[in-house]
mmCIF file of C-alpha atoms in Angstrom:
data_model
loop_
_atom_site.group_PDB
_atom_site.id
_atom_site.type_symbol
_atom_site.label_atom_id
_atom_site.label_comp_id
_atom_site.label_asym_id
_atom_site.label_seq_id
_atom_site.Cartn_x
_atom_site.Cartn_y
_atom_site.Cartn_z
ATOM 1 C CA UNK X 38 22.672 16.846 14.825
ATOM 2 C CA UNK X 39 19.572 17.293 12.667
ATOM 3 C CA UNK X 40 17.913 14.535 10.647
ATOM 4 C CA UNK X 41 19.325 15.734 7.311
ATOM 5 C CA UNK X 42 22.891 15.547 8.614
ATOM 6 C CA UNK X 43 22.143 12.214 10.268
ATOM 7 C CA UNK X 44 21.054 10.664 6.973
ATOM 8 C CA UNK X 45 23.477 12.665 4.766
ATOM 9 C CA UNK X 46 20.643 13.989 2.609
ATOM 10 C CA UNK X 47 20.522 17.294 0.772
ATOM 11 C CA UNK X 48 17.754 19.852 0.815
ATOM 12 C CA UNK X 49 16.478 18.600 -2.554
ATOM 13 C CA UNK X 50 16.463 15.025 -1.311
ATOM 14 C CA UNK X 51 14.495 16.046 1.771
ATOM 15 C CA UNK X 52 12.037 17.865 -0.509
ATOM 16 C CA UNK X 53 11.640 14.638 -2.521
ATOM 17 C CA UNK X 54 10.931 12.687 0.686
ATOM 18 C CA UNK X 55 8.427 15.341 1.777
ATOM 19 C CA UNK X 56 6.631 15.046 -1.590
ATOM 20 C CA UNK X 57 6.603 11.266 -1.192
ATOM 21 C CA UNK X 58 5.062 11.645 2.281
ATOM 22 C CA UNK X 59 2.398 13.964 0.837
ATOM 23 C CA UNK X 60 1.708 11.352 -1.841
ATOM 24 C CA UNK X 61 1.215 8.717 0.881
ATOM 25 C CA UNK X 62 -1.587 10.827 2.364
ATOM 26 C CA UNK X 63 -3.117 11.299 -1.081
ATOM 27 C CA UNK X 64 -2.987 7.601 -1.914
ATOM 28 C CA UNK X 65 -4.597 6.602 1.383
ATOM 29 C CA UNK X 66 -7.639 8.798 0.799
ATOM 30 C CA UNK X 67 -7.886 8.747 -3.006
ATOM 31 C CA UNK X 68 -5.963 6.326 -5.256
ATOM 32 C CA UNK X 69 -4.717 3.335 -3.302
ATOM 33 C CA UNK X 70 -1.555 1.903 -4.830
ATOM 34 C CA UNK X 71 -0.232 5.299 -5.875
ATOM 35 C CA UNK X 72 2.161 5.182 -2.938
ATOM 36 C CA UNK X 73 4.339 2.773 -4.908
ATOM 37 C CA UNK X 74 5.803 6.027 -6.256
ATOM 38 C CA UNK X 75 6.575 7.009 -2.653
ATOM 39 C CA UNK X 76 8.276 3.672 -2.147
ATOM 40 C CA UNK X 77 10.480 4.351 -5.171
ATOM 41 C CA UNK X 78 11.415 7.851 -3.964
ATOM 42 C CA UNK X 79 12.308 6.661 -0.477
ATOM 43 C CA UNK X 80 14.398 3.802 -1.875
ATOM 44 C CA UNK X 81 16.190 6.196 -4.236
ATOM 45 C CA UNK X 82 17.090 8.746 -1.548
ATOM 46 C CA UNK X 83 17.811 6.363 1.347
ATOM 47 C CA UNK X 84 19.458 2.920 1.496
ATOM 48 C CA UNK X 85 16.914 0.430 0.119
ATOM 49 C CA UNK X 86 16.401 -1.673 3.247
ATOM 50 C CA UNK X 87 16.480 1.324 5.596
ATOM 51 C CA UNK X 88 13.904 3.118 3.459
ATOM 52 C CA UNK X 89 11.242 0.519 4.320
ATOM 53 C CA UNK X 90 11.700 1.230 8.026
ATOM 54 C CA UNK X 91 11.448 4.994 7.550
ATOM 55 C CA UNK X 92 8.383 4.692 5.329
ATOM 56 C CA UNK X 93 6.374 2.385 7.618
ATOM 57 C CA UNK X 94 5.428 4.976 10.310
ATOM 58 C CA UNK X 95 4.524 7.437 7.540
ATOM 59 C CA UNK X 96 2.189 4.837 6.057
ATOM 60 C CA UNK X 97 0.617 4.227 9.465
ATOM 61 C CA UNK X 98 -0.039 7.952 9.827
ATOM 62 C CA UNK X 99 -1.771 7.881 6.443
ATOM 63 C CA UNK X 100 -3.762 4.803 7.499
ATOM 64 C CA UNK X 101 -5.049 6.615 10.602
ATOM 65 C CA UNK X 102 -6.242 9.533 8.485
ATOM 66 C CA UNK X 103 -7.882 7.154 5.984
ATOM 67 C CA UNK X 104 -9.720 5.293 8.769
ATOM 68 C CA UNK X 105 -10.994 8.571 10.206
ATOM 69 C CA UNK X 106 -12.236 9.551 6.751
ATOM 70 C CA UNK X 107 -13.798 6.279 5.518
ATOM 71 C CA UNK X 108 -14.444 4.244 8.701
ATOM 72 C CA UNK X 109 -18.161 3.802 7.936
ATOM 73 C CA UNK X 110 -17.517 2.130 4.591
ATOM 74 C CA UNK X 111 -15.369 -0.847 5.652
ATOM 75 C CA UNK X 112 -16.559 -4.349 4.734
ATOM 76 C CA UNK X 113 -15.483 -6.432 7.735
ATOM 77 C CA UNK X 114 -16.396 -9.908 6.362
ATOM 78 C CA UNK X 115 -13.786 -9.342 3.645
ATOM 79 C CA UNK X 116 -11.214 -8.249 6.226
ATOM 80 C CA UNK X 117 -11.739 -11.270 8.478
ATOM 81 C CA UNK X 118 -11.411 -13.510 5.428
ATOM 82 C CA UNK X 119 -8.023 -11.983 4.569
ATOM 83 C CA UNK X 120 -6.264 -11.589 7.920
ATOM 84 C CA UNK X 121 -5.122 -15.209 8.548
ATOM 85 C CA UNK X 122 -3.522 -15.448 5.094
ATOM 86 C CA UNK X 123 -1.952 -12.011 5.474
ATOM 87 C CA UNK X 124 -0.377 -13.049 8.781
ATOM 88 C CA UNK X 125 1.224 -16.029 7.038
ATOM 89 C CA UNK X 126 2.494 -13.706 4.301
ATOM 90 C CA UNK X 127 4.035 -11.294 6.822
ATOM 91 C CA UNK X 128 5.912 -14.161 8.507
ATOM 92 C CA UNK X 129 7.102 -15.422 5.113
ATOM 93 C CA UNK X 130 8.214 -11.900 4.181
ATOM 94 C CA UNK X 131 10.164 -11.580 7.425
ATOM 95 C CA UNK X 132 11.996 -14.848 6.750
ATOM 96 C CA UNK X 133 12.656 -13.727 3.159
ATOM 97 C CA UNK X 134 14.194 -10.452 4.359
ATOM 98 C CA UNK X 135 16.635 -12.351 6.554
ATOM 99 C CA UNK X 136 18.569 -13.646 3.538
ATOM 100 C CA UNK X 137 17.374 -11.924 0.327
ATOM 101 C CA UNK X 138 19.316 -8.990 -1.099
ATOM 102 C CA UNK X 139 17.727 -5.791 -2.411
ATOM 103 C CA UNK X 140 17.827 -6.851 -6.057
ATOM 104 C CA UNK X 141 16.020 -10.124 -5.349
ATOM 105 C CA UNK X 142 13.359 -8.321 -3.315
ATOM 106 C CA UNK X 143 12.723 -5.709 -6.006
ATOM 107 C CA UNK X 144 12.544 -8.254 -8.828
ATOM 108 C CA UNK X 145 10.185 -10.568 -6.966
ATOM 109 C CA UNK X 146 7.747 -7.857 -5.953
ATOM 110 C CA UNK X 147 7.807 -6.130 -9.340
ATOM 111 C CA UNK X 148 6.904 -9.391 -11.059
ATOM 112 C CA UNK X 149 4.095 -10.057 -8.564
ATOM 113 C CA UNK X 150 2.593 -6.590 -9.043
ATOM 114 C CA UNK X 151 2.570 -6.868 -12.828
ATOM 115 C CA UNK X 152 1.026 -10.330 -12.624
ATOM 116 C CA UNK X 153 -1.712 -9.066 -10.280
ATOM 117 C CA UNK X 154 -2.474 -6.145 -12.594
ATOM 118 C CA UNK X 155 -2.735 -8.445 -15.614
ATOM 119 C CA UNK X 156 -4.994 -10.906 -13.788
ATOM 120 C CA UNK X 157 -7.256 -8.118 -12.533
ATOM 121 C CA UNK X 158 -7.650 -6.551 -15.987
ATOM 122 C CA UNK X 159 -8.553 -9.963 -17.397
ATOM 123 C CA UNK X 160 -11.017 -10.735 -14.592
ATOM 124 C CA UNK X 161 -12.754 -7.382 -14.779
ATOM 125 C CA UNK X 162 -13.290 -7.675 -18.511
ATOM 126 C CA UNK X 163 -15.024 -11.005 -17.931
ATOM 127 C CA UNK X 164 -16.951 -9.973 -14.804
ATOM 128 C CA UNK X 165 -20.516 -8.761 -14.493
ATOM 129 C CA UNK X 166 -20.079 -5.104 -13.555
ATOM 130 C CA UNK X 167 -23.546 -4.914 -12.004
ATOM 131 C CA UNK X 168 -22.874 -7.211 -9.027
ATOM 132 C CA UNK X 169 -22.922 -5.789 -5.503
ATOM 133 C CA UNK X 170 -19.742 -5.934 -3.322
ATOM 134 C CA UNK X 171 -21.160 -8.474 -0.853
ATOM 135 C CA UNK X 172 -22.222 -10.982 -3.479
ATOM 136 C CA UNK X 173 -19.090 -10.524 -5.550
ATOM 137 C CA UNK X 174 -16.837 -10.853 -2.506
ATOM 138 C CA UNK X 175 -18.587 -14.118 -1.668
ATOM 139 C CA UNK X 176 -18.056 -15.505 -5.176
ATOM 140 C CA UNK X 177 -14.333 -14.788 -5.133
ATOM 141 C CA UNK X 178 -13.939 -17.695 -2.746
ATOM 142 C CA UNK X 179 -11.587 -18.661 -0.010
ATOM 143 C CA UNK X 180 -8.768 -19.810 -2.282
ATOM 144 C CA UNK X 181 -8.582 -16.453 -4.024
ATOM 145 C CA UNK X 182 -8.721 -14.557 -0.712
ATOM 146 C CA UNK X 183 -5.942 -16.694 0.727
ATOM 147 C CA UNK X 184 -3.772 -16.271 -2.361
ATOM 148 C CA UNK X 185 -4.088 -12.499 -2.391
ATOM 149 C CA UNK X 186 -3.779 -12.380 1.388
ATOM 150 C CA UNK X 187 -0.459 -14.239 1.434
ATOM 151 C CA UNK X 188 0.875 -12.136 -1.448
ATOM 152 C CA UNK X 189 -0.317 -8.943 0.240
ATOM 153 C CA UNK X 190 1.287 -9.851 3.551
ATOM 154 C CA UNK X 191 4.524 -10.874 1.857
ATOM 155 C CA UNK X 192 4.847 -7.764 -0.288
ATOM 156 C CA UNK X 193 3.869 -5.365 2.477
ATOM 157 C CA UNK X 194 6.487 -6.860 4.784
ATOM 158 C CA UNK X 195 9.417 -6.901 2.381
ATOM 159 C CA UNK X 196 8.878 -3.515 0.696
ATOM 160 C CA UNK X 197 5.694 -1.814 1.982
ATOM 161 C CA UNK X 198 4.272 -2.716 -1.424
ATOM 162 C CA UNK X 199 1.145 -4.573 -0.343
ATOM 163 C CA UNK X 200 -1.156 -1.764 -1.466
ATOM 164 C CA UNK X 201 -1.244 -2.687 -5.156
ATOM 165 C CA UNK X 202 -1.804 -6.391 -4.396
ATOM 166 C CA UNK X 203 -4.756 -5.661 -2.123
ATOM 167 C CA UNK X 204 -6.042 -3.066 -4.582
ATOM 168 C CA UNK X 205 -6.150 -5.764 -7.219
ATOM 169 C CA UNK X 206 -8.076 -8.061 -4.874
ATOM 170 C CA UNK X 207 -10.636 -5.437 -3.889
ATOM 171 C CA UNK X 208 -11.163 -4.348 -7.501
ATOM 172 C CA UNK X 209 -11.586 -7.950 -8.622
ATOM 173 C CA UNK X 210 -14.092 -8.422 -5.760
ATOM 174 C CA UNK X 211 -16.235 -5.631 -7.228
ATOM 175 C CA UNK X 212 -15.846 -2.931 -4.562
ATOM 176 C CA UNK X 213 -16.953 0.573 -5.393
ATOM 177 C CA UNK X 214 -14.887 3.630 -4.420
ATOM 178 C CA UNK X 215 -15.982 4.226 -0.831
ATOM 179 C CA UNK X 216 -16.187 0.554 0.105
ATOM 180 C CA UNK X 217 -12.774 0.037 -1.469
ATOM 181 C CA UNK X 218 -11.207 2.918 0.477
ATOM 182 C CA UNK X 219 -12.887 2.087 3.789
ATOM 183 C CA UNK X 220 -11.958 -1.589 3.663
ATOM 184 C CA UNK X 221 -8.362 -0.939 2.598
ATOM 185 C CA UNK X 222 -7.984 1.771 5.277
ATOM 186 C CA UNK X 223 -8.738 -0.602 8.151
ATOM 187 C CA UNK X 224 -6.814 -3.416 6.500
ATOM 188 C CA UNK X 225 -3.567 -1.455 6.242
ATOM 189 C CA UNK X 226 -3.872 0.233 9.630
ATOM 190 C CA UNK X 227 -4.062 -3.190 11.269
ATOM 191 C CA UNK X 228 -1.459 -4.857 9.047
ATOM 192 C CA UNK X 229 1.072 -2.025 9.094
ATOM 193 C CA UNK X 230 0.825 -1.680 12.866
ATOM 194 C CA UNK X 231 1.398 -5.423 13.257
ATOM 195 C CA UNK X 232 4.565 -5.117 11.136
ATOM 196 C CA UNK X 233 6.259 -2.719 13.553
ATOM 197 C CA UNK X 234 7.705 -5.390 15.918
ATOM 198 C CA UNK X 235 9.082 -7.341 12.943
ATOM 199 C CA UNK X 236 10.671 -4.205 11.468
ATOM 200 C CA UNK X 237 12.210 -3.279 14.812
ATOM 201 C CA UNK X 238 13.558 -6.809 15.173
ATOM 202 C CA UNK X 239 15.147 -6.608 11.728
ATOM 203 C CA UNK X 240 16.739 -3.244 12.597
ATOM 204 C CA UNK X 241 14.656 -1.371 10.013
ATOM 205 C CA UNK X 242 13.124 0.969 12.615
ATOM 206 C CA UNK X 243 15.372 2.671 15.154
ATOM 207 C CA UNK X 244 15.936 6.084 16.731
ATOM 208 C CA UNK X 245 17.462 7.496 13.544
ATOM 209 C CA UNK X 246 14.551 6.431 11.348
ATOM 210 C CA UNK X 247 12.005 7.802 13.831
ATOM 211 C CA UNK X 248 13.760 11.184 13.856
ATOM 212 C CA UNK X 249 13.383 11.430 10.096
ATOM 213 C CA UNK X 250 9.751 10.281 10.383
ATOM 214 C CA UNK X 251 9.079 13.090 12.860
ATOM 215 C CA UNK X 252 10.286 15.592 10.261
ATOM 216 C CA UNK X 253 8.221 14.078 7.439
ATOM 217 C CA UNK X 254 4.925 12.970 8.959
ATOM 218 C CA UNK X 255 3.397 16.475 8.877
ATOM 219 C CA UNK X 256 3.401 16.309 5.071
ATOM 220 C CA UNK X 257 1.001 13.339 5.141
ATOM 221 C CA UNK X 258 -1.877 15.507 6.408
ATOM 222 C CA UNK X 259 -2.216 17.914 3.441
ATOM 223 C CA UNK X 260 -1.885 14.938 1.109
ATOM 224 C CA UNK X 261 -4.818 13.229 2.832
ATOM 225 C CA UNK X 262 -6.973 16.359 2.532
ATOM 226 C CA UNK X 263 -6.042 16.657 -1.145
ATOM 227 C CA UNK X 264 -7.051 13.029 -1.680
ATOM 228 C CA UNK X 265 -10.391 13.519 0.088
ATOM 229 C CA UNK X 266 -11.090 16.487 -2.175
ATOM 230 C CA UNK X 267 -10.058 14.604 -5.317
ATOM 231 C CA UNK X 268 -11.892 11.329 -4.700
ATOM 232 C CA UNK X 269 -15.298 13.015 -4.908
ATOM 233 C CA UNK X 270 -14.342 14.279 -8.375
ATOM 234 C CA UNK X 271 -13.150 10.958 -9.798
ATOM 235 C CA UNK X 272 -15.742 8.649 -11.342
ATOM 236 C CA UNK X 273 -15.629 4.890 -10.706
ATOM 237 C CA UNK X 274 -14.171 3.912 -14.075
ATOM 238 C CA UNK X 275 -11.352 6.473 -13.839
ATOM 239 C CA UNK X 276 -10.730 5.433 -10.221
ATOM 240 C CA UNK X 277 -10.206 1.800 -11.257
ATOM 241 C CA UNK X 278 -7.986 2.787 -14.174
ATOM 242 C CA UNK X 279 -5.809 4.955 -11.916
ATOM 243 C CA UNK X 280 -5.414 2.152 -9.358
ATOM 244 C CA UNK X 281 -4.389 -0.350 -12.044
ATOM 245 C CA UNK X 282 -2.061 2.175 -13.702
ATOM 246 C CA UNK X 283 -0.381 2.923 -10.367
ATOM 247 C CA UNK X 284 0.143 -0.804 -9.835
ATOM 248 C CA UNK X 285 1.740 -1.247 -13.263
ATOM 249 C CA UNK X 286 4.017 1.766 -12.744
ATOM 250 C CA UNK X 287 5.023 0.441 -9.341
ATOM 251 C CA UNK X 288 5.809 -3.000 -10.724
ATOM 252 C CA UNK X 289 7.837 -1.617 -13.631
ATOM 253 C CA UNK X 290 9.873 0.746 -11.481
ATOM 254 C CA UNK X 291 10.789 -2.105 -9.159
ATOM 255 C CA UNK X 292 11.868 -4.319 -12.073
ATOM 256 C CA UNK X 293 13.770 -1.629 -13.977
ATOM 257 C CA UNK X 294 15.646 0.047 -11.108
#
């Protein structure tokens, strides 16, 4: 029995999943947060809860490629500041998934994403654009890091939608393109890998989901190469606008589905 028969998906639906996997690779090496579109495609083709389990290994594959591409640009002080709060958010997300239905999950995350986008736009209009990442990251403070960290951990656990939340944090902290991509690459490789035992425990990852992942993961690689090519041709202002736009689209599609 092949994976398409196993999941009762048509050729067109598989093509949509393959495009979504390609978009994961692109988002990991170019416009972080754009994979909210992938999340929507997976949830439309597959059962909503099952789709998160299928998507997680694909995201990890994209994270590995992003780390290999941008490993020299990570800002580790920011990562160490975030991890404890993210861990708390992942645990909270796991507990939430034990009783929340799909509609409640989608509505909650969609509202959070739109709120984060609005706050980031407001903060960046008021911020001094000339500050360096280190000094800006210091000024953001522990309370802000913890707030975004918990939200990022929560949203990444319940719907693999932590990318836009962390994108908003890194943009508001003043990161430029390469520092943004390098820091987010390590962040999501570590966080997504740590989610695997929780997803297995919840029944979101099993032999069936891994079979479909094996058929889709190859599409992540060309997407990552396309993103690497594109990022060098996107200026900083357009980069930030694309990240915020992807977040808004992701939030709206979750609320309106």
